[in-house]
Amino acid sequence: MNSCTEALNILARTEAPATALKFLDLMIGGFDSDAIELTVPLAEPNTQVFVFMREGGRWVEVEGCVKQHEGKLRLTLPSGPLRHIAVAFVPGGS
């Protein structure tokens, strides 16, 4: 398990109440571009965001696809063939 996944598991179990965690669970595919861009309002300024993609029967972290811009998060997610993507928002991160 990579360090980001491990950090998310620790935060979910010890620091953040389950009701505080937010997730996007997406199936994306069939678009003519390599990436899809989504903009999500940022409720808490210290939110950590982890993006995972289902690949080869396991979840793999997608790094470098989250940017903060004017109080919103910009997610650039891979497109192409049908992909299962999960985005986890963990409040209170540093």
mmCIF file of C-alpha atoms in Angstrom:
data_model
loop_
_atom_site.group_PDB
_atom_site.id
_atom_site.type_symbol
_atom_site.label_atom_id
_atom_site.label_comp_id
_atom_site.label_asym_id
_atom_site.label_seq_id
_atom_site.Cartn_x
_atom_site.Cartn_y
_atom_site.Cartn_z
ATOM 1 C CA MET A 1 0.000 0.000 0.000
ATOM 2 C CA ASN A 2 1.486 3.392 -0.929
ATOM 3 C CA SER A 3 1.975 6.174 1.625
ATOM 4 C CA CYS A 4 -0.997 8.297 0.454
ATOM 5 C CA THR A 5 -3.411 5.388 0.685
ATOM 6 C CA GLU A 6 -2.021 4.551 4.109
ATOM 7 C CA ALA A 7 -2.406 8.193 5.231
ATOM 8 C CA LEU A 8 -6.029 8.224 4.026
ATOM 9 C CA ASN A 9 -6.774 5.027 5.957
ATOM 10 C CA ILE A 10 -5.221 6.450 9.150
ATOM 11 C CA LEU A 11 -7.122 9.740 8.834
ATOM 12 C CA ALA A 12 -10.395 7.946 8.203
ATOM 13 C CA ARG A 13 -9.956 5.727 11.277
ATOM 14 C CA THR A 14 -8.488 8.167 13.788
ATOM 15 C CA GLU A 15 -8.877 11.860 12.973
ATOM 16 C CA ALA A 16 -11.890 12.488 10.783
ATOM 17 C CA PRO A 17 -15.375 11.328 11.684
ATOM 18 C CA ALA A 18 -16.875 9.199 8.932
ATOM 19 C CA THR A 19 -19.580 11.793 8.305
ATOM 20 C CA ALA A 20 -16.876 14.386 7.504
ATOM 21 C CA LEU A 21 -15.427 12.366 4.623
ATOM 22 C CA LYS A 22 -16.750 13.070 1.149
ATOM 23 C CA PHE A 23 -16.282 10.950 -1.952
ATOM 24 C CA LEU A 24 -16.887 11.144 -5.666
ATOM 25 C CA ASP A 25 -17.286 7.714 -7.243
ATOM 26 C CA LEU A 26 -17.179 8.089 -11.014
ATOM 27 C CA MET A 27 -17.269 5.986 -14.146
ATOM 28 C CA ILE A 28 -15.729 8.022 -16.965
ATOM 29 C CA GLY A 29 -15.152 7.006 -20.562
ATOM 30 C CA GLY A 30 -15.972 7.423 -24.212
ATOM 31 C CA PHE A 31 -14.896 11.061 -24.549
ATOM 32 C CA ASP A 32 -12.697 12.283 -27.405
ATOM 33 C CA SER A 33 -10.133 13.764 -25.031
ATOM 34 C CA ASP A 34 -7.399 12.289 -22.851
ATOM 35 C CA ALA A 35 -8.684 14.065 -19.730
ATOM 36 C CA ILE A 36 -11.882 15.394 -18.173
ATOM 37 C CA GLU A 37 -11.755 18.505 -16.009
ATOM 38 C CA LEU A 38 -14.134 18.944 -13.070
ATOM 39 C CA THR A 39 -14.423 21.903 -10.696
ATOM 40 C CA VAL A 40 -15.553 21.188 -7.136
ATOM 41 C CA PRO A 41 -16.340 23.824 -4.465
ATOM 42 C CA LEU A 42 -13.907 23.685 -1.546
ATOM 43 C CA ALA A 43 -15.846 23.808 1.733
ATOM 44 C CA GLU A 44 -12.793 23.648 4.004
ATOM 45 C CA PRO A 45 -9.468 25.278 3.125
ATOM 46 C CA ASN A 46 -7.372 22.470 4.653
ATOM 47 C CA THR A 47 -8.854 19.609 2.675
ATOM 48 C CA GLN A 48 -6.632 16.823 1.381
ATOM 49 C CA VAL A 49 -7.750 15.225 -1.865
ATOM 50 C CA PHE A 50 -6.790 11.733 -2.991
ATOM 51 C CA VAL A 51 -7.664 10.409 -6.458
ATOM 52 C CA PHE A 52 -7.642 6.684 -7.229
ATOM 53 C CA MET A 53 -8.304 4.776 -10.451
ATOM 54 C CA ARG A 54 -9.236 1.109 -10.721
ATOM 55 C CA GLU A 55 -6.564 -0.536 -12.842
ATOM 56 C CA GLY A 56 -5.829 -4.225 -13.267
ATOM 57 C CA GLY A 57 -8.119 -5.226 -10.400
ATOM 58 C CA ARG A 58 -6.621 -2.842 -7.832
ATOM 59 C CA TRP A 59 -6.840 0.847 -6.879
ATOM 60 C CA VAL A 60 -3.917 2.992 -8.048
ATOM 61 C CA GLU A 61 -3.380 6.568 -6.895
ATOM 62 C CA VAL A 62 -3.448 9.197 -9.654
ATOM 63 C CA GLU A 63 -0.988 11.929 -8.671
ATOM 64 C CA GLY A 64 -0.764 15.523 -9.853
ATOM 65 C CA CYS A 65 -4.362 15.875 -11.014
ATOM 66 C CA VAL A 66 -5.658 18.224 -8.276
ATOM 67 C CA LYS A 67 -5.097 21.967 -8.231
ATOM 68 C CA GLN A 68 -6.661 24.639 -6.037
ATOM 69 C CA HIS A 69 -7.958 27.742 -7.819
ATOM 70 C CA GLU A 70 -9.978 30.602 -6.272
ATOM 71 C CA GLY A 71 -11.504 28.541 -3.466
ATOM 72 C CA LYS A 72 -12.338 25.634 -5.750
ATOM 73 C CA LEU A 73 -10.606 22.402 -6.594
ATOM 74 C CA ARG A 74 -9.830 21.596 -10.204
ATOM 75 C CA LEU A 75 -9.664 17.878 -10.910
ATOM 76 C CA THR A 76 -8.130 16.710 -14.174
ATOM 77 C CA LEU A 77 -9.162 13.073 -14.499
ATOM 78 C CA PRO A 78 -8.016 10.578 -17.131
ATOM 79 C CA SER A 79 -10.527 9.796 -19.864
ATOM 80 C CA GLY A 80 -10.299 7.363 -22.763
ATOM 81 C CA PRO A 81 -11.830 3.905 -22.281
ATOM 82 C CA LEU A 82 -14.287 3.382 -19.427
ATOM 83 C CA ARG A 83 -12.502 4.021 -16.104
ATOM 84 C CA HIS A 84 -13.648 3.747 -12.500
ATOM 85 C CA ILE A 85 -12.327 6.711 -10.507
ATOM 86 C CA ALA A 86 -12.751 7.528 -6.801
ATOM 87 C CA VAL A 87 -11.955 10.929 -5.299
ATOM 88 C CA ALA A 88 -11.697 11.192 -1.497
ATOM 89 C CA PHE A 89 -11.907 14.552 0.316
ATOM 90 C CA VAL A 90 -10.398 14.475 3.819
ATOM 91 C CA PRO A 91 -10.978 17.664 5.857
ATOM 92 C CA GLY A 92 -8.461 19.015 8.327
ATOM 93 C CA GLY A 93 -5.339 17.906 6.485
ATOM 94 C CA SER A 94 -2.165 19.939 6.599
#
